[in-house]
Amino acid sequence: METTRTDRFKTAILLIAATGLIAGLVFYFSGRPEAANLIWIAGVVPALAALVVEILRSLRSGEVGLDIVAALSMSAALVFGETLAAAVVAVMYSGGTFLEAFAEGRARREMHDLLSRVPRTATRHRNGGLEEIPLDHIAPGDRLLIRQGDVVPVDGTVASETAFVDTSALTGESLPVRLAHGAEAMSGSTNAGEAFDLTATKEAKDSTYAGIVRLVEEAQASKAPMSRLADRWSLGFLAVTVSIAFAAWWFTGDPIRAVAVLVVATPCPLILAVPVALVAGLSRAAHFGVLIKGAGPLETMARIRTLILDKTGTLTDGRPQIVSIDSHDGMAEDDILRLAAALDQASKHPVAQAIVAAAKARGFTLPVPSDVAEIPGEGVVGHVEGRKVIVGGDAFVASRVGRRPGDHSAIAAGSVLVAVAVDGRMAGHLVMSDPLRDGAGAMLDGLRREGIARILLATGDRADVAERVTEGLGLDGLRAGLTPDQKVLLVLSERKRGPVMMVGDGVNDAPALAAADVGVAMGARGAAASAEAADVVLLVDRIDRLGPGIEIARGARRIAVESVVAGIGLSVMGMIAAAFGYLTPVQGALLQEVIDVAVILNALRALRIAPHEPTTPKPKAVSSGQDDIAQGATP
């Protein structure tokens, strides 16, 4: 509301100044110059008064900007009778602030799209009917109807057979995604297919999209170090402007030359170029699923020299996947997996849930287990379709069926071995491992091309497992067996070499993310603590989005610097020309606007930054270790 009121006020000031300029020109060319002067003054005074109020407000908060130059130029033009020049400056300055609002509006369009998609209500199944309820009334476990075209209001799981959702507004993925029964659906995505039911798993305020909205609002309210640096530069530019104007008047005795110098001194390269370019970069990064919490982190991203990666859930997928199924009693592999998954439905252990997900992915219908007993850290015992099933670590299951654990030394380091027994006999083993993320190698190569000098792996896993994961990736260092405190120390030591970026996804990564110059969280399914501590959140669960994010950050910063250098250079050249009498005040004001428009249009080029899209080679399975919570794993 406040922003809308401010925009309307700026528009009104522009209309008054423009009307005064045009009406004055009509009277001037009609042979009535005295009336024209009065009309021009009437058009200038409101713009000058509004500008003075803005300057006083800035001075009260301790900020000194280049608005003072515009106020001096209008005041000097009025004092020395250059009313037409004053009217032109008033139109140009009020037009510049209007153009600033328009440019920032365009620059924030992707972020505005995120905010505008927030749903207000949801449709809930209740007592055999449907009811429309506010988002705040949704509770975990509620069954919601998501109609075609609806935005998913809260995080949940698909309760229907299938669902097709469009996540492009969140992740930049252009094609709809097919979700099977039980799959997680991210709030903020759009139903691109038939209506489906969703079982809420979180309240609206705790859902992914609510967190994204909070992050966007924080980003919009931020101010970059480069913008603060521009504020300091503005003092120097103000001093140079006043010095040239005074010198032109002193040495020539002509105050009109001083007026011409003041009106040609454009503040826009410093006032507008930096924020417009950086906000455009924020918006562009959001389009690719990289949510940067403000212009400050964006600018820091552009200067990153060292990258530290966590392993589990970051460089690797973080979810164990079945590599092989070994049958020991003639039972079919599909039957081993189906019975194990049916029993593991009663467990919330990550490995158990991975087995259930693997079975559902193969289209198995899982019966409900009975008489279930879970032994924490060991395994699960129960009945499935009248058969006694035991699932867990090899030693645990072997002891339950009266046999010795087998020799599994040939299994790769860090693999998770899950034994399955049926009706008192060892049925087989599920061998699981944590796969390297798609495109991890290509992503690292791309980051090196973007200027990242050092790439390190920091993990709490064993050294042999970490070495297996990083084989062939060409990392500059590997630090294994680290506690969260030791990860922080690694970040602090690497900061001595230059700005450091840390990427992680778990609660244990939050301290290191906070300690880094730029912390990046895998926000699609990462821990809330890491997302809160991070400066950047990857909305799509793909590590290869880092490359486009850094490329956009560097492009936006480069465009901001180019705009400032070109704009200030042209302004200084114009001031010198005015000081030597080659530009009149009116010509200087027109030149000012040409420079302003050119600078803003150049800054908006950040909206068209086209980063190289990462390739996604076929993933390979790699080992996992103590970072994974293994259900009775036997390395």
PDB file of N, CA and C in Angstrom, residues 561-627:
ATOM      1  N   VAL A 561      28.735  -2.281 -12.724  1.00  0.00           N
ATOM      2  CA  VAL A 561      29.990  -1.510 -12.792  1.00  0.00           C
ATOM      3  C   VAL A 561      30.106  -0.796 -14.134  1.00  0.00           C
ATOM      4  N   GLU A 562      29.764  -1.485 -15.229  1.00  0.00           N
ATOM      5  CA  GLU A 562      29.820  -0.851 -16.555  1.00  0.00           C
ATOM      6  C   GLU A 562      28.912   0.371 -16.604  1.00  0.00           C
ATOM      7  N   SER A 563      27.724   0.250 -16.044  1.00  0.00           N
ATOM      8  CA  SER A 563      26.777   1.366 -16.075  1.00  0.00           C
ATOM      9  C   SER A 563      27.303   2.562 -15.303  1.00  0.00           C
ATOM     10  N   VAL A 564      27.897   2.294 -14.139  1.00  0.00           N
ATOM     11  CA  VAL A 564      28.428   3.382 -13.325  1.00  0.00           C
ATOM     12  C   VAL A 564      29.587   4.075 -14.038  1.00  0.00           C
ATOM     13  N   VAL A 565      30.519   3.288 -14.530  1.00  0.00           N
ATOM     14  CA  VAL A 565      31.704   3.869 -15.176  1.00  0.00           C
ATOM     15  C   VAL A 565      31.307   4.671 -16.406  1.00  0.00           C
ATOM     16  N   ALA A 566      30.454   4.096 -17.267  1.00  0.00           N
ATOM     17  CA  ALA A 566      30.041   4.800 -18.481  1.00  0.00           C
ATOM     18  C   ALA A 566      29.222   6.044 -18.144  1.00  0.00           C
ATOM     19  N   GLY A 567      28.281   5.908 -17.200  1.00  0.00           N
ATOM     20  CA  GLY A 567      27.429   7.040 -16.856  1.00  0.00           C
ATOM     21  C   GLY A 567      28.197   8.191 -16.249  1.00  0.00           C
ATOM     22  N   ILE A 568      29.064   7.868 -15.279  1.00  0.00           N
ATOM     23  CA  ILE A 568      29.844   8.932 -14.640  1.00  0.00           C
ATOM     24  C   ILE A 568      30.831   9.550 -15.628  1.00  0.00           C
ATOM     25  N   GLY A 569      31.425   8.714 -16.470  1.00  0.00           N
ATOM     26  CA  GLY A 569      32.352   9.246 -17.476  1.00  0.00           C
ATOM     27  C   GLY A 569      31.676  10.222 -18.416  1.00  0.00           C
ATOM     28  N   LEU A 570      30.491   9.848 -18.913  1.00  0.00           N
ATOM     29  CA  LEU A 570      29.754  10.744 -19.808  1.00  0.00           C
ATOM     30  C   LEU A 570      29.327  12.018 -19.084  1.00  0.00           C
ATOM     31  N   SER A 571      28.946  11.882 -17.812  1.00  0.00           N
ATOM     32  CA  SER A 571      28.519  13.056 -17.039  1.00  0.00           C
ATOM     33  C   SER A 571      29.662  14.036 -16.853  1.00  0.00           C
ATOM     34  N   VAL A 572      30.835  13.517 -16.505  1.00  0.00           N
ATOM     35  CA  VAL A 572      31.997  14.393 -16.307  1.00  0.00           C
ATOM     36  C   VAL A 572      32.368  15.091 -17.618  1.00  0.00           C
ATOM     37  N   MET A 573      32.328  14.352 -18.733  1.00  0.00           N
ATOM     38  CA  MET A 573      32.616  14.970 -20.032  1.00  0.00           C
ATOM     39  C   MET A 573      31.610  16.070 -20.334  1.00  0.00           C
ATOM     40  N   GLY A 574      30.316  15.818 -20.032  1.00  0.00           N
ATOM     41  CA  GLY A 574      29.302  16.837 -20.260  1.00  0.00           C
ATOM     42  C   GLY A 574      29.509  18.063 -19.386  1.00  0.00           C
ATOM     43  N   MET A 575      29.908  17.836 -18.106  1.00  0.00           N
ATOM     44  CA  MET A 575      30.157  18.978 -17.213  1.00  0.00           C
ATOM     45  C   MET A 575      31.319  19.831 -17.710  1.00  0.00           C
ATOM     46  N   ILE A 576      32.354  19.190 -18.204  1.00  0.00           N
ATOM     47  CA  ILE A 576      33.511  19.945 -18.723  1.00  0.00           C
ATOM     48  C   ILE A 576      33.092  20.753 -19.950  1.00  0.00           C
ATOM     49  N   ALA A 577      32.299  20.109 -20.833  1.00  0.00           N
ATOM     50  CA  ALA A 577      31.824  20.833 -22.019  1.00  0.00           C
ATOM     51  C   ALA A 577      30.970  22.030 -21.611  1.00  0.00           C
ATOM     52  N   ALA A 578      30.123  21.859 -20.599  1.00  0.00           N
ATOM     53  CA  ALA A 578      29.291  22.974 -20.130  1.00  0.00           C
ATOM     54  C   ALA A 578      30.139  24.064 -19.510  1.00  0.00           C
ATOM     55  N   ALA A 579      31.190  23.686 -18.784  1.00  0.00           N
ATOM     56  CA  ALA A 579      32.068  24.673 -18.147  1.00  0.00           C
ATOM     57  C   ALA A 579      32.774  25.540 -19.184  1.00  0.00           C
ATOM     58  N   PHE A 580      33.083  24.958 -20.349  1.00  0.00           N
ATOM     59  CA  PHE A 580      33.749  25.721 -21.408  1.00  0.00           C
ATOM     60  C   PHE A 580      32.761  26.408 -22.342  1.00  0.00           C
ATOM     61  N   GLY A 581      31.479  26.333 -22.014  1.00  0.00           N
ATOM     62  CA  GLY A 581      30.479  27.076 -22.765  1.00  0.00           C
ATOM     63  C   GLY A 581      29.919  26.373 -23.977  1.00  0.00           C
ATOM     64  N   TYR A 582      30.178  25.076 -24.117  1.00  0.00           N
ATOM     65  CA  TYR A 582      29.684  24.345 -25.287  1.00  0.00           C
ATOM     66  C   TYR A 582      28.266  23.810 -25.108  1.00  0.00           C
ATOM     67  N   LEU A 583      27.745  23.879 -23.879  1.00  0.00           N
ATOM     68  CA  LEU A 583      26.382  23.406 -23.612  1.00  0.00           C
ATOM     69  C   LEU A 583      25.625  24.465 -22.835  1.00  0.00           C
ATOM     70  N   THR A 584      24.423  24.778 -23.270  1.00  0.00           N
ATOM     71  CA  THR A 584      23.555  25.674 -22.510  1.00  0.00           C
ATOM     72  C   THR A 584      22.869  24.848 -21.410  1.00  0.00           C
ATOM     73  N   PRO A 585      22.247  25.513 -20.433  1.00  0.00           N
ATOM     74  CA  PRO A 585      21.530  24.757 -19.392  1.00  0.00           C
ATOM     75  C   PRO A 585      20.462  23.813 -19.945  1.00  0.00           C
ATOM     76  N   VAL A 586      19.704  24.273 -20.943  1.00  0.00           N
ATOM     77  CA  VAL A 586      18.661  23.410 -21.515  1.00  0.00           C
ATOM     78  C   VAL A 586      19.282  22.196 -22.204  1.00  0.00           C
ATOM     79  N   GLN A 587      20.339  22.443 -22.968  1.00  0.00           N
ATOM     80  CA  GLN A 587      21.021  21.327 -23.633  1.00  0.00           C
ATOM     81  C   GLN A 587      21.611  20.352 -22.602  1.00  0.00           C
ATOM     82  N   GLY A 588      22.137  20.923 -21.503  1.00  0.00           N
ATOM     83  CA  GLY A 588      22.702  20.075 -20.456  1.00  0.00           C
ATOM     84  C   GLY A 588      21.643  19.190 -19.815  1.00  0.00           C
ATOM     85  N   ALA A 589      20.438  19.744 -19.600  1.00  0.00           N
ATOM     86  CA  ALA A 589      19.360  18.949 -19.003  1.00  0.00           C
ATOM     87  C   ALA A 589      18.941  17.819 -19.931  1.00  0.00           C
ATOM     88  N   LEU A 590      18.869  18.121 -21.231  1.00  0.00           N
ATOM     89  CA  LEU A 590      18.506  17.072 -22.189  1.00  0.00           C
ATOM     90  C   LEU A 590      19.579  15.980 -22.246  1.00  0.00           C
ATOM     91  N   LEU A 591      20.840  16.396 -22.197  1.00  0.00           N
ATOM     92  CA  LEU A 591      21.935  15.419 -22.188  1.00  0.00           C
ATOM     93  C   LEU A 591      21.854  14.545 -20.940  1.00  0.00           C
ATOM     94  N   GLN A 592      21.489  15.182 -19.814  1.00  0.00           N
ATOM     95  CA  GLN A 592      21.349  14.418 -18.567  1.00  0.00           C
ATOM     96  C   GLN A 592      20.350  13.288 -18.737  1.00  0.00           C
ATOM     97  N   GLU A 593      19.207  13.599 -19.362  1.00  0.00           N
ATOM     98  CA  GLU A 593      18.176  12.566 -19.500  1.00  0.00           C
ATOM     99  C   GLU A 593      18.617  11.465 -20.455  1.00  0.00           C
ATOM    100  N   VAL A 594      19.334  11.827 -21.512  1.00  0.00           N
ATOM    101  CA  VAL A 594      19.822  10.805 -22.443  1.00  0.00           C
ATOM    102  C   VAL A 594      20.749   9.832 -21.710  1.00  0.00           C
ATOM    103  N   ILE A 595      21.643  10.382 -20.870  1.00  0.00           N
ATOM    104  CA  ILE A 595      22.560   9.526 -20.109  1.00  0.00           C
ATOM    105  C   ILE A 595      21.780   8.649 -19.136  1.00  0.00           C
ATOM    106  N   ASP A 596      20.791   9.246 -18.457  1.00  0.00           N
ATOM    107  CA  ASP A 596      19.993   8.486 -17.484  1.00  0.00           C
ATOM    108  C   ASP A 596      19.308   7.289 -18.135  1.00  0.00           C
ATOM    109  N   VAL A 597      18.640   7.550 -19.259  1.00  0.00           N
ATOM    110  CA  VAL A 597      17.919   6.474 -19.941  1.00  0.00           C
ATOM    111  C   VAL A 597      18.883   5.391 -20.403  1.00  0.00           C
ATOM    112  N   ALA A 598      20.035   5.819 -20.948  1.00  0.00           N
ATOM    113  CA  ALA A 598      21.016   4.838 -21.429  1.00  0.00           C
ATOM    114  C   ALA A 598      21.526   3.962 -20.291  1.00  0.00           C
ATOM    115  N   VAL A 599      21.777   4.594 -19.135  1.00  0.00           N
ATOM    116  CA  VAL A 599      22.297   3.848 -17.987  1.00  0.00           C
ATOM    117  C   VAL A 599      21.272   2.835 -17.482  1.00  0.00           C
ATOM    118  N   ILE A 600      20.017   3.250 -17.367  1.00  0.00           N
ATOM    119  CA  ILE A 600      18.987   2.346 -16.854  1.00  0.00           C
ATOM    120  C   ILE A 600      18.743   1.186 -17.820  1.00  0.00           C
ATOM    121  N   LEU A 601      18.688   1.500 -19.127  1.00  0.00           N
ATOM    122  CA  LEU A 601      18.494   0.434 -20.106  1.00  0.00           C
ATOM    123  C   LEU A 601      19.655  -0.556 -20.072  1.00  0.00           C
ATOM    124  N   ASN A 602      20.860  -0.046 -19.874  1.00  0.00           N
ATOM    125  CA  ASN A 602      22.014  -0.942 -19.783  1.00  0.00           C
ATOM    126  C   ASN A 602      21.911  -1.823 -18.534  1.00  0.00           C
ATOM    127  N   ALA A 603      21.485  -1.223 -17.403  1.00  0.00           N
ATOM    128  CA  ALA A 603      21.356  -2.008 -16.166  1.00  0.00           C
ATOM    129  C   ALA A 603      20.310  -3.106 -16.316  1.00  0.00           C
ATOM    130  N   LEU A 604      19.252  -2.823 -17.082  1.00  0.00           N
ATOM    131  CA  LEU A 604      18.204  -3.824 -17.282  1.00  0.00           C
ATOM    132  C   LEU A 604      18.667  -4.998 -18.149  1.00  0.00           C
ATOM    133  N   ARG A 605      19.843  -4.885 -18.752  1.00  0.00           N
ATOM    134  CA  ARG A 605      20.376  -6.023 -19.506  1.00  0.00           C
ATOM    135  C   ARG A 605      20.573  -7.238 -18.614  1.00  0.00           C
ATOM    136  N   ALA A 606      20.668  -6.994 -17.298  1.00  0.00           N
ATOM    137  CA  ALA A 606      20.836  -8.125 -16.371  1.00  0.00           C
ATOM    138  C   ALA A 606      19.636  -9.064 -16.423  1.00  0.00           C
ATOM    139  N   LEU A 607      18.474  -8.571 -16.877  1.00  0.00           N
ATOM    140  CA  LEU A 607      17.297  -9.428 -17.006  1.00  0.00           C
ATOM    141  C   LEU A 607      17.438 -10.422 -18.146  1.00  0.00           C
ATOM    142  N   ARG A 608      18.395 -10.166 -19.046  1.00  0.00           N
ATOM    143  CA  ARG A 608      18.553 -11.043 -20.211  1.00  0.00           C
ATOM    144  C   ARG A 608      19.800 -11.915 -20.107  1.00  0.00           C
ATOM    145  N   ILE A 609      20.412 -11.964 -18.923  1.00  0.00           N
ATOM    146  CA  ILE A 609      21.569 -12.841 -18.757  1.00  0.00           C
ATOM    147  C   ILE A 609      21.127 -14.283 -19.003  1.00  0.00           C
ATOM    148  N   ALA A 610      21.805 -14.957 -19.912  1.00  0.00           N
ATOM    149  CA  ALA A 610      21.446 -16.334 -20.255  1.00  0.00           C
ATOM    150  C   ALA A 610      22.585 -17.261 -19.839  1.00  0.00           C
ATOM    151  N   PRO A 611      22.520 -17.808 -18.628  1.00  0.00           N
ATOM    152  CA  PRO A 611      23.594 -18.698 -18.173  1.00  0.00           C
ATOM    153  C   PRO A 611      23.596 -19.999 -18.957  1.00  0.00           C
ATOM    154  N   HIS A 612      24.747 -20.635 -18.984  1.00  0.00           N
ATOM    155  CA  HIS A 612      24.850 -21.925 -19.654  1.00  0.00           C
ATOM    156  C   HIS A 612      24.060 -22.963 -18.867  1.00  0.00           C
ATOM    157  N   GLU A 613      23.113 -23.598 -19.532  1.00  0.00           N
ATOM    158  CA  GLU A 613      22.332 -24.630 -18.857  1.00  0.00           C
ATOM    159  C   GLU A 613      23.208 -25.847 -18.611  1.00  0.00           C
ATOM    160  N   PRO A 614      23.211 -26.372 -17.375  1.00  0.00           N
ATOM    161  CA  PRO A 614      24.039 -27.529 -17.069  1.00  0.00           C
ATOM    162  C   PRO A 614      23.550 -28.779 -17.781  1.00  0.00           C
ATOM    163  N   THR A 615      24.504 -29.613 -18.137  1.00  0.00           N
ATOM    164  CA  THR A 615      24.148 -30.915 -18.693  1.00  0.00           C
ATOM    165  C   THR A 615      23.951 -31.896 -17.558  1.00  0.00           C
ATOM    166  N   THR A 616      23.178 -32.926 -17.788  1.00  0.00           N
ATOM    167  CA  THR A 616      22.897 -33.899 -16.733  1.00  0.00           C
ATOM    168  C   THR A 616      23.242 -35.296 -17.215  1.00  0.00           C
ATOM    169  N   PRO A 617      24.525 -35.682 -17.086  1.00  0.00           N
ATOM    170  CA  PRO A 617      24.909 -37.025 -17.492  1.00  0.00           C
ATOM    171  C   PRO A 617      24.268 -38.061 -16.600  1.00  0.00           C
ATOM    172  N   LYS A 618      24.260 -39.285 -17.087  1.00  0.00           N
ATOM    173  CA  LYS A 618      23.669 -40.382 -16.326  1.00  0.00           C
ATOM    174  C   LYS A 618      24.391 -40.535 -15.004  1.00  0.00           C
ATOM    175  N   PRO A 619      23.664 -40.576 -13.874  1.00  0.00           N
ATOM    176  CA  PRO A 619      24.322 -40.660 -12.585  1.00  0.00           C
ATOM    177  C   PRO A 619      24.947 -42.019 -12.358  1.00  0.00           C
ATOM    178  N   LYS A 620      25.986 -42.017 -11.558  1.00  0.00           N
ATOM    179  CA  LYS A 620      26.578 -43.283 -11.165  1.00  0.00           C
ATOM    180  C   LYS A 620      26.351 -43.451  -9.673  1.00  0.00           C
ATOM    181  N   ALA A 621      26.254 -44.700  -9.227  1.00  0.00           N
ATOM    182  CA  ALA A 621      26.045 -44.958  -7.810  1.00  0.00           C
ATOM    183  C   ALA A 621      27.369 -44.930  -7.100  1.00  0.00           C
ATOM    184  N   VAL A 622      27.397 -44.238  -5.967  1.00  0.00           N
ATOM    185  CA  VAL A 622      28.605 -44.182  -5.162  1.00  0.00           C
ATOM    186  C   VAL A 622      28.232 -44.518  -3.739  1.00  0.00           C
ATOM    187  N   SER A 623      29.236 -44.771  -2.947  1.00  0.00           N
ATOM    188  CA  SER A 623      28.975 -45.242  -1.594  1.00  0.00           C
ATOM    189  C   SER A 623      28.542 -44.143  -0.667  1.00  0.00           C
ATOM    190  N   SER A 624      27.882 -44.544   0.377  1.00  0.00           N
ATOM    191  CA  SER A 624      27.504 -43.654   1.447  1.00  0.00           C
ATOM    192  C   SER A 624      28.160 -44.145   2.706  1.00  0.00           C
ATOM    193  N   GLY A 625      28.138 -43.331   3.749  1.00  0.00           N
ATOM    194  CA  GLY A 625      28.787 -43.755   4.973  1.00  0.00           C
ATOM    195  C   GLY A 625      28.090 -43.230   6.177  1.00  0.00           C
ATOM    196  N   GLN A 626      28.852 -42.781   7.175  1.00  0.00           N
ATOM    197  CA  GLN A 626      28.244 -42.458   8.449  1.00  0.00           C
ATOM    198  C   GLN A 626      27.434 -41.181   8.399  1.00  0.00           C
ATOM    199  N   ASP A 627      27.537 -40.393   7.316  1.00  0.00           N
ATOM    200  CA  ASP A 627      26.616 -39.275   7.164  1.00  0.00           C
ATOM    201  C   ASP A 627      25.198 -39.801   6.981  1.00  0.00           C
TER     202      ASP A 627
END
